[in-house]
PDB file of C-alpha atoms in Angstrom:
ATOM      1  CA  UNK A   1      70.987  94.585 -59.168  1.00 89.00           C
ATOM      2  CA  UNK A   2      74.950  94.714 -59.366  1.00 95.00           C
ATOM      3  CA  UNK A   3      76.362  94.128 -56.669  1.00 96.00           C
ATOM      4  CA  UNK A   4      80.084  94.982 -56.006  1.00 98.00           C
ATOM      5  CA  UNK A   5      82.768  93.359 -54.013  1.00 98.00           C
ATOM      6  CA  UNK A   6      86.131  94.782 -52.667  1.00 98.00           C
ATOM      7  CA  UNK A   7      89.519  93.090 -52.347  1.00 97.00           C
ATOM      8  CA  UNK A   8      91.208  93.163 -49.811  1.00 97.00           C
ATOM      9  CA  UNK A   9      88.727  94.878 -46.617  1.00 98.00           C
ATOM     10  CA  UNK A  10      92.360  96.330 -45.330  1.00 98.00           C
ATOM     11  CA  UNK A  11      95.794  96.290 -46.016  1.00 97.00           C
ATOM     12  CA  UNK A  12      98.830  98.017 -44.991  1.00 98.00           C
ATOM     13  CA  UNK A  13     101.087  99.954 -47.206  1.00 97.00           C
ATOM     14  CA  UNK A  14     104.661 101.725 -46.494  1.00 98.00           C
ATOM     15  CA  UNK A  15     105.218 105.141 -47.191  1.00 98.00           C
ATOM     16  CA  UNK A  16     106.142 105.710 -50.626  1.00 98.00           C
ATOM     17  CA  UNK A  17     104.992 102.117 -51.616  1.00 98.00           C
ATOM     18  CA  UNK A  18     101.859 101.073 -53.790  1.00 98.00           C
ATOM     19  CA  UNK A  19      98.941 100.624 -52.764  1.00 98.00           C
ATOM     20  CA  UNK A  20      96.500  98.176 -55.009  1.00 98.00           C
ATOM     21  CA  UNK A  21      92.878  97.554 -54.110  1.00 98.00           C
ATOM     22  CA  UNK A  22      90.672  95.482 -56.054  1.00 98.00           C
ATOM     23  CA  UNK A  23      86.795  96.050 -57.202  1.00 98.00           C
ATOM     24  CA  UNK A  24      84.581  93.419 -59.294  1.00 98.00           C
ATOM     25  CA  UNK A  25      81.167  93.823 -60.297  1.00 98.00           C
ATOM     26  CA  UNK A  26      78.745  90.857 -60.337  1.00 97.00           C
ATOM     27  CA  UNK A  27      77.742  91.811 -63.769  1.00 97.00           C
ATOM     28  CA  UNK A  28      79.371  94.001 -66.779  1.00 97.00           C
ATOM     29  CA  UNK A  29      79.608  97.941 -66.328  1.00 97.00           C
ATOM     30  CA  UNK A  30      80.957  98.170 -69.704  1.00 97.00           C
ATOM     31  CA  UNK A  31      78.169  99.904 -71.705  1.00 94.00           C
ATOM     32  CA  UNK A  32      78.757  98.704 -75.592  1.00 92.00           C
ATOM     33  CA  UNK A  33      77.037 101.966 -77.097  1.00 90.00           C
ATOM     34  CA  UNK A  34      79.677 103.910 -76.096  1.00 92.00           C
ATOM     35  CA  UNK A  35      82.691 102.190 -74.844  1.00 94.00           C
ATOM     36  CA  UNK A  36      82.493 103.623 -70.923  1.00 96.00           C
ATOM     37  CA  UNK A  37      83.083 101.738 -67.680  1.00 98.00           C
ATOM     38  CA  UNK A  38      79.928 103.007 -65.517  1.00 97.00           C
ATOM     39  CA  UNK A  39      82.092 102.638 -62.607  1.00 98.00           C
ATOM     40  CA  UNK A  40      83.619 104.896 -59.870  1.00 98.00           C
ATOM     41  CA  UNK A  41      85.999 105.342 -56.751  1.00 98.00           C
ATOM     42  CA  UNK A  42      85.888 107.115 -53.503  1.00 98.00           C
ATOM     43  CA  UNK A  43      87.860 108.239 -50.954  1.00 98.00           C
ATOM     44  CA  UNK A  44      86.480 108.740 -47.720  1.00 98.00           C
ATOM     45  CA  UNK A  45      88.410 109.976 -44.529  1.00 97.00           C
ATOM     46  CA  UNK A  46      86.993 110.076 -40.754  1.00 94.00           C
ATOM     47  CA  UNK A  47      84.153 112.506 -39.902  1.00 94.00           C
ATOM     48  CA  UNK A  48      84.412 113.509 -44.022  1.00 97.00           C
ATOM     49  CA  UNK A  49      82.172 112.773 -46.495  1.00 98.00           C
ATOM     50  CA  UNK A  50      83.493 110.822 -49.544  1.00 98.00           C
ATOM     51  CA  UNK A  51      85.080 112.566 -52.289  1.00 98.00           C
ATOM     52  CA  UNK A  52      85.035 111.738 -56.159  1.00 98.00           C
ATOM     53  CA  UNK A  53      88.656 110.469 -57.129  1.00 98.00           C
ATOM     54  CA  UNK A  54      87.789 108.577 -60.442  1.00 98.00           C
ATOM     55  CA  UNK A  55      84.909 108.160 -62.448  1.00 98.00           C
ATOM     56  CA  UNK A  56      84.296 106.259 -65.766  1.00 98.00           C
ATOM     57  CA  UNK A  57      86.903 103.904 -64.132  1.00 98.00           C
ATOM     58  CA  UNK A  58      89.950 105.742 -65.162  1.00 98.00           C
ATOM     59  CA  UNK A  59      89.553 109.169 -65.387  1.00 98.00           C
ATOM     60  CA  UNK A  60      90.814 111.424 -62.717  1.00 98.00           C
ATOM     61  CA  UNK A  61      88.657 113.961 -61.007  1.00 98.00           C
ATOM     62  CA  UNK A  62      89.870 117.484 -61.257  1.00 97.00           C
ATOM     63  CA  UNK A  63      92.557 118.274 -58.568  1.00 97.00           C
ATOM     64  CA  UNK A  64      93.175 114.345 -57.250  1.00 98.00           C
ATOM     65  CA  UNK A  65      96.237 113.600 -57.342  1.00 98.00           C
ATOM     66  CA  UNK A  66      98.284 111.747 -60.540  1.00 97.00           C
ATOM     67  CA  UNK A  67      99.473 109.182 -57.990  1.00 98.00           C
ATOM     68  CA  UNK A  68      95.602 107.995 -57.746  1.00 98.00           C
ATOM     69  CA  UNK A  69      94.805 105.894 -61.083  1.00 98.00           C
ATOM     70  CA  UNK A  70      91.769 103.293 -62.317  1.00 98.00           C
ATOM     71  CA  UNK A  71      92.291 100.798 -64.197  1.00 98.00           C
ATOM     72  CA  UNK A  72      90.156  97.778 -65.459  1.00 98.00           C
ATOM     73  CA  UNK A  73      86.754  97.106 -67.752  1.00 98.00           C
ATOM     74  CA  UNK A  74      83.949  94.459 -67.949  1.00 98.00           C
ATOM     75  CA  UNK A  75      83.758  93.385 -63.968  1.00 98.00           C
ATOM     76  CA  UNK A  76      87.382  93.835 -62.927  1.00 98.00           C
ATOM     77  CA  UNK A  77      88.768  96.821 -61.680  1.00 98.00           C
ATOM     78  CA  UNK A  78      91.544  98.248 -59.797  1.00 98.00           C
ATOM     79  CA  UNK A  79      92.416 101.464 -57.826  1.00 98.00           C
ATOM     80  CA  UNK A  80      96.212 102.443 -57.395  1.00 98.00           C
ATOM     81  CA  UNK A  81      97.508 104.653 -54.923  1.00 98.00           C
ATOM     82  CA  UNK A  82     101.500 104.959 -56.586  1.00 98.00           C
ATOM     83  CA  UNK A  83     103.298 106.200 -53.879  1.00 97.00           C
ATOM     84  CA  UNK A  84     101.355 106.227 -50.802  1.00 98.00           C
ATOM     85  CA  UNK A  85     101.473 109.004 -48.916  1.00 98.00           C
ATOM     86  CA  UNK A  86     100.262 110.164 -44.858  1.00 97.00           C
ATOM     87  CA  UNK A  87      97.034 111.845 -46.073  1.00 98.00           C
ATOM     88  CA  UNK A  88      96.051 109.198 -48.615  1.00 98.00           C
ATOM     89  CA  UNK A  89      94.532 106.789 -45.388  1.00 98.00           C
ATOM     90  CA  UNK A  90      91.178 106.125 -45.484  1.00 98.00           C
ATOM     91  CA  UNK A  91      88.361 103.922 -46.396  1.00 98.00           C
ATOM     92  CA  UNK A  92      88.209 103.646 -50.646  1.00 98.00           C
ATOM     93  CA  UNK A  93      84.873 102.515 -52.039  1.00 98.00           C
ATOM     94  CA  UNK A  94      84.236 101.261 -55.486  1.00 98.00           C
ATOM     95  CA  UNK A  95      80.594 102.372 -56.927  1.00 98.00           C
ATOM     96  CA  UNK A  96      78.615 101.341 -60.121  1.00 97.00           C
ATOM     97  CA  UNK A  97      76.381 103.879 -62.052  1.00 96.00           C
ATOM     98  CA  UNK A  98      75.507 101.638 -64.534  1.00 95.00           C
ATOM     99  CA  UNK A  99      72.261 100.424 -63.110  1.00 93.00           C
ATOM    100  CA  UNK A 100      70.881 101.542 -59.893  1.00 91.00           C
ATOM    101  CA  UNK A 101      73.848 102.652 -57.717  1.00 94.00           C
ATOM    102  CA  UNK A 102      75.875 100.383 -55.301  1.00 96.00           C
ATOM    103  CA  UNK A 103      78.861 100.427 -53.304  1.00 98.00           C
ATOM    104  CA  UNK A 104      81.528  98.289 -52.485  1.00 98.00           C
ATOM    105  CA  UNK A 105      81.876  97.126 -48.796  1.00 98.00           C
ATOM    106  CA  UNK A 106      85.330  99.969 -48.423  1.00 98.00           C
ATOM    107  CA  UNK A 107      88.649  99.130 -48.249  1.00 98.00           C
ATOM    108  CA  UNK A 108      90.637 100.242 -45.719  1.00 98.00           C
ATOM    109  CA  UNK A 109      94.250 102.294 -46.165  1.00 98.00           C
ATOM    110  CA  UNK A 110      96.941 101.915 -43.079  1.00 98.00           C
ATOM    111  CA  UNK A 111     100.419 103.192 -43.112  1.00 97.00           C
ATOM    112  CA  UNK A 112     102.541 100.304 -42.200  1.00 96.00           C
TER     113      UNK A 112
ATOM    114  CA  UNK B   1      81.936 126.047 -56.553  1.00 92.00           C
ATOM    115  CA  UNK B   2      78.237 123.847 -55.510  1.00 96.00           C
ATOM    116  CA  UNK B   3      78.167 123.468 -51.697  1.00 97.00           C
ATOM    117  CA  UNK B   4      75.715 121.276 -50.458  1.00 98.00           C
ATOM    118  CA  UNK B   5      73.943 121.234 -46.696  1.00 98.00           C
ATOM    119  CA  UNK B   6      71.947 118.537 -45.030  1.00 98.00           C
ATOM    120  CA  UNK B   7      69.279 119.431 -42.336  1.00 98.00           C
ATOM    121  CA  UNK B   8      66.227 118.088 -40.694  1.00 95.00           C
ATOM    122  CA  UNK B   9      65.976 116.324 -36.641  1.00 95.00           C
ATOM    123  CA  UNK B  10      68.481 114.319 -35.748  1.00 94.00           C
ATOM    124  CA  UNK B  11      66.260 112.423 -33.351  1.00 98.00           C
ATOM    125  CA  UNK B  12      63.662 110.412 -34.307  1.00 98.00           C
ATOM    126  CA  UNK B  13      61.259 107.692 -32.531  1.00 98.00           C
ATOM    127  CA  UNK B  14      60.177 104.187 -34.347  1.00 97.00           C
ATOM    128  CA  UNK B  15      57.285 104.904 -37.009  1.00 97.00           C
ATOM    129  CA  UNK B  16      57.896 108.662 -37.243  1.00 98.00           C
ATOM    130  CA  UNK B  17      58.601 110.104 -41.009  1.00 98.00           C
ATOM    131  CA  UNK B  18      62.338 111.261 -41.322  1.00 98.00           C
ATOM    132  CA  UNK B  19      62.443 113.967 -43.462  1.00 98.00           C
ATOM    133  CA  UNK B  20      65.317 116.366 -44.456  1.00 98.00           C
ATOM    134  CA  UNK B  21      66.159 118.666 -46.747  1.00 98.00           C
ATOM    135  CA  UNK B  22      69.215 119.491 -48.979  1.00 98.00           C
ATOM    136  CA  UNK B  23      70.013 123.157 -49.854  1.00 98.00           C
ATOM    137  CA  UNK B  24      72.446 123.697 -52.582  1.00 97.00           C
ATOM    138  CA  UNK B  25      74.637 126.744 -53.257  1.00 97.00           C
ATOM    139  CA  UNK B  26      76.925 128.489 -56.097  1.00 95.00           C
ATOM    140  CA  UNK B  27      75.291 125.738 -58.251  1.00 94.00           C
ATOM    141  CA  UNK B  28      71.514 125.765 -59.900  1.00 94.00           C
ATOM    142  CA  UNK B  29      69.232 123.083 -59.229  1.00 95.00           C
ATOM    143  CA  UNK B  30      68.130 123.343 -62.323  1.00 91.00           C
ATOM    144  CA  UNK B  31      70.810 122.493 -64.215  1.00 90.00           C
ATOM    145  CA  UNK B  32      71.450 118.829 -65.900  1.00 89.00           C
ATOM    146  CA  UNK B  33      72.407 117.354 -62.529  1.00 94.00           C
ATOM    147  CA  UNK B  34      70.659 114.951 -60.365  1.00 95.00           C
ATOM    148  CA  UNK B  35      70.247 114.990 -57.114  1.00 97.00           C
ATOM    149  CA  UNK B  36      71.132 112.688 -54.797  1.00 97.00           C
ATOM    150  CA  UNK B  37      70.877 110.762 -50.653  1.00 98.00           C
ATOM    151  CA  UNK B  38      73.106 108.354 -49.833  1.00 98.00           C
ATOM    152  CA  UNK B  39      73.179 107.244 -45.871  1.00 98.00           C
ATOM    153  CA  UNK B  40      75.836 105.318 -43.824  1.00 98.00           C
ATOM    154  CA  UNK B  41      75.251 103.586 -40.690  1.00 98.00           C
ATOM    155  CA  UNK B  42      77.725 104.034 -37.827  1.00 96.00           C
ATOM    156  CA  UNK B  43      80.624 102.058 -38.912  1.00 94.00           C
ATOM    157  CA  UNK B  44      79.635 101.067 -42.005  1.00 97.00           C
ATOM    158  CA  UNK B  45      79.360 101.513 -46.010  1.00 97.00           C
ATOM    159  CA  UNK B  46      77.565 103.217 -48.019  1.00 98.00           C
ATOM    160  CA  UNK B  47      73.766 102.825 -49.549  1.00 98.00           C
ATOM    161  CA  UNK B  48      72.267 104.844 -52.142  1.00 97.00           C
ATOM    162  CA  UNK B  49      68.970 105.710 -51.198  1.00 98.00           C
ATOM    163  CA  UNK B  50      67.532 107.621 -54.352  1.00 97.00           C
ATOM    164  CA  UNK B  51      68.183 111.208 -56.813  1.00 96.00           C
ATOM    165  CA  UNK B  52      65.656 113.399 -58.553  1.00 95.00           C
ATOM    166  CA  UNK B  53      66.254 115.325 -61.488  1.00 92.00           C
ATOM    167  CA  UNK B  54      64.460 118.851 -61.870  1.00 86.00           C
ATOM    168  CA  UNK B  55      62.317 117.424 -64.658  1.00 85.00           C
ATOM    169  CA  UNK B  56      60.728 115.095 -62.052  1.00 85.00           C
ATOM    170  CA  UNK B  57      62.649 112.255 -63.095  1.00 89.00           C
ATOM    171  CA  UNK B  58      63.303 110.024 -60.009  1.00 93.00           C
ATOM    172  CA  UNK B  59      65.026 106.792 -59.176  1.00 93.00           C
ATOM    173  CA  UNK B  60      64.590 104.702 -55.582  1.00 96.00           C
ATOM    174  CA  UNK B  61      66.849 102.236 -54.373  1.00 96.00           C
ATOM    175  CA  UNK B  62      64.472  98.948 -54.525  1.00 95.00           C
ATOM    176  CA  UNK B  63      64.730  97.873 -51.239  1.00 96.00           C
ATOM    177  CA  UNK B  64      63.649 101.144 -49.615  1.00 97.00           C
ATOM    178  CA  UNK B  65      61.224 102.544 -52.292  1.00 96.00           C
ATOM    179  CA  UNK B  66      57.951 101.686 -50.778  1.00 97.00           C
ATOM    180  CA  UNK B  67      58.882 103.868 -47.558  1.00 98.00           C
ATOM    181  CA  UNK B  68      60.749 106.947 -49.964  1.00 98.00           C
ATOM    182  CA  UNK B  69      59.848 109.958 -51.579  1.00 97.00           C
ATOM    183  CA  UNK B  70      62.286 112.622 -52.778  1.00 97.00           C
ATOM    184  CA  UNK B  71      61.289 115.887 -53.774  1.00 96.00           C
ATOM    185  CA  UNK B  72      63.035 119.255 -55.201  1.00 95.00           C
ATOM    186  CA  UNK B  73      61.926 122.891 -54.943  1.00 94.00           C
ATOM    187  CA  UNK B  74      63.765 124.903 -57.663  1.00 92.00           C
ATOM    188  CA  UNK B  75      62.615 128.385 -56.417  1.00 94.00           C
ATOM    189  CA  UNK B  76      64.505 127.023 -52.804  1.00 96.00           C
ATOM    190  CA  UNK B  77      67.411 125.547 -54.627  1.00 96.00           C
ATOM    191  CA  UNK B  78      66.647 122.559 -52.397  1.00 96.00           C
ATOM    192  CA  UNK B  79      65.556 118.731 -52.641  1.00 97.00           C
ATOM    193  CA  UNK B  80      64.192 116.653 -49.697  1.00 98.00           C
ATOM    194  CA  UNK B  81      64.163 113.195 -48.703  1.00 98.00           C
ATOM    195  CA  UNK B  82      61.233 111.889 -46.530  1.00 98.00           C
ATOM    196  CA  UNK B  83      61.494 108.160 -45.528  1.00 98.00           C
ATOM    197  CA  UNK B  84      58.404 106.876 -43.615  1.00 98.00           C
ATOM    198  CA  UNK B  85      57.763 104.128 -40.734  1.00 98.00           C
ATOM    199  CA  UNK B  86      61.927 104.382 -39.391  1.00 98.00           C
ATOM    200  CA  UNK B  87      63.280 101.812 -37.318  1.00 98.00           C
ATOM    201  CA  UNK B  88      65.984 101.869 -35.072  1.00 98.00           C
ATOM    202  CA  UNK B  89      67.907 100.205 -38.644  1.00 97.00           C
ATOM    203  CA  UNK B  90      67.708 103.432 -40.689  1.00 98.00           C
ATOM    204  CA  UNK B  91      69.803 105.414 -38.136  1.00 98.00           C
ATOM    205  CA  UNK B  92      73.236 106.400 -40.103  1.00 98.00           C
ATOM    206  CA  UNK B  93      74.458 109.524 -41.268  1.00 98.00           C
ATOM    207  CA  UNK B  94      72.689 111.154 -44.331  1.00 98.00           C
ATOM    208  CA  UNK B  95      74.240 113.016 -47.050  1.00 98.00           C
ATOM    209  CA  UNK B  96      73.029 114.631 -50.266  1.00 98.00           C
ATOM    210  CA  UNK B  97      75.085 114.945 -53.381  1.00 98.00           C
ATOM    211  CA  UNK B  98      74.699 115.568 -57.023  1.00 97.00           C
ATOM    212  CA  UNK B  99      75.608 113.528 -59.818  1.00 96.00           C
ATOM    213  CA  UNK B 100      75.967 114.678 -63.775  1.00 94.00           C
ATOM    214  CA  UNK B 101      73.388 113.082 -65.722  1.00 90.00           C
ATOM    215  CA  UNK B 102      73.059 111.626 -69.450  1.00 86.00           C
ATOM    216  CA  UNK B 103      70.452 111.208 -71.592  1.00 85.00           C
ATOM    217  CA  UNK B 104      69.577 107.752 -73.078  1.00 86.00           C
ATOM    218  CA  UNK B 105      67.209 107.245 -76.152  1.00 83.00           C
ATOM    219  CA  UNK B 106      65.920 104.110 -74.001  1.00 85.00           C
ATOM    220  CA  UNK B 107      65.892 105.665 -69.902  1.00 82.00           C
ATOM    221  CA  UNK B 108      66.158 109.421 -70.501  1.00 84.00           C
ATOM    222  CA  UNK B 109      67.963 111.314 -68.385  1.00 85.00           C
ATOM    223  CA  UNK B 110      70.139 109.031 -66.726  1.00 86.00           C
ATOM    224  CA  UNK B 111      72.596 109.571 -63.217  1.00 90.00           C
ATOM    225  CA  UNK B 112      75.967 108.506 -63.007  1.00 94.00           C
ATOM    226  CA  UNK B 113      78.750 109.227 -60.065  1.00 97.00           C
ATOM    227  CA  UNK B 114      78.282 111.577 -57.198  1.00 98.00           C
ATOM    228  CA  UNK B 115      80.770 114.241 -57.658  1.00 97.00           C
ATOM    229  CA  UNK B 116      79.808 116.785 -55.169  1.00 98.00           C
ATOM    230  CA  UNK B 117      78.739 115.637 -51.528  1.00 98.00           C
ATOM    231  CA  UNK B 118      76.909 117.235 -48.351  1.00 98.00           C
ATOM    232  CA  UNK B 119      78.779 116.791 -44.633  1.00 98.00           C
ATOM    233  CA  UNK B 120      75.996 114.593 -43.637  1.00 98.00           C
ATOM    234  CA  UNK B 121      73.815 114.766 -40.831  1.00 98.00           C
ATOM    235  CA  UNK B 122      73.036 112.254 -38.289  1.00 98.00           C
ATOM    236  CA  UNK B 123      69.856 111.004 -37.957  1.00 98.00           C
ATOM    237  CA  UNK B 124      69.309 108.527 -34.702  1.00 98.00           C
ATOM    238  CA  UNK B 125      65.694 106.752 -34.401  1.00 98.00           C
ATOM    239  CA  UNK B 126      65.620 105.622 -30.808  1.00 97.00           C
ATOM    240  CA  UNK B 127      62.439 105.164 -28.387  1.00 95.00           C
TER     241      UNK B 127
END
């Protein structure tokens, strides 16, 4: 199994400031025959189910926002809320698809 | 635009079989999707509990398989998840989804994200 761990469980962001949250992988997602990430993110808001923001680890799902972005490869990557925003808190989870699917723990969102 | 819709009981006791089912709309089940459950305890993450493609191509989560089966009806436009033997520990909310699918030389047809997800129902196994 790989298993997928979240940095940090909550944090507390400004309006208008960035927002970084951190997702590694206890093993590679990188899949050499073709160059892809096998790794996703989530937003999930109370009493809603989560919703798709980025999948091969950088590429926006239709409609999300630009100021949502991915970023890493291998076991490292990030999620980046730009310029965060009222409706952007939440709980963001990191998931690989690259063997058997599993979540990261969730990260919390907060307006400071 | 696919809309997916969990339902089943949402009260179960210890040992009964929990089983729901997931009907999908403005979307065919037979297209090159799978077809997902994921649950979430009160409070808590997420766990992938297994997807079935309409060729019958199925994948468990390890830890749950030997109580799991997941089944689709294509003439329903549904899927359905029965998990055997509950405990008060599978009580969560439990929501379908699909994810696109590729096909590998080595696996077949292979799932990857979950880009389309159910509201959830809540399930509570309680004596």
């Amino acid at each position: 199994d790989i298993v997928m761990t979240q940095s940090p469980d909550s944090l507390a962001v400004s309006l208008g400031e960035r927002a970084t949250i951190n997702c590694k992988s206890s093993q590679s997602v990188l899949y050499s025959s073709n160059n892809k990430n096998y790794l996703a993110w989530y937003q999930q808001k109370p009493r809603q189910p989560p919703k798709l923001l980025i999948y091969w680890a950088s590429t926006r799902e239709s409609g999300v926002p630009d100021r949502f972005s991915g970023s890493g490869s291998g076991t490292d990557f990030t999620l980046t809320i730009s310029s965060l925003q009222s409706e952007d808190v939440a709980v963001y989870y990191c998931q690989q698809y690259y063997t058997t699917p599993h979540f990261g723990p969730g990260t919390r969102v907060d307006i400071k | 635009q696919v809309q997916l819709q969990e339902s089943g009981p949402g009260l179960l006791k210890p040992s009964e079989t929990l089983s729901l089912t997931c009907t999908v709309s403005g979307y065919s089940i037979s297209n090159n999707y799978f077809w997902g459950w994921i649950r979430q305890p009160p409070g808590k993450g997420l766990e992938w509990i297994g997807n079935i493609h309409h060729s019958g191509s199925t994948y468990y989560n390890p830890s749950l398989k030997s109580r799991v089966t997941i089944s689709v009806d294509t003439s329903k436009n549904q899927f359905s998840l029965k998990l055997s033997s509950v405990t008060a520990s599978d009580t969560a909310v439990y929501h379908c989804a699909r994810q696109p699918a590729g096909f590998y030389d080595s696996t077949g047809y292979f799932p990857y994200y979950f880009d389309s997800w159910g509201q959830g129902t809540l399930v509570t196994v309680s004596s």
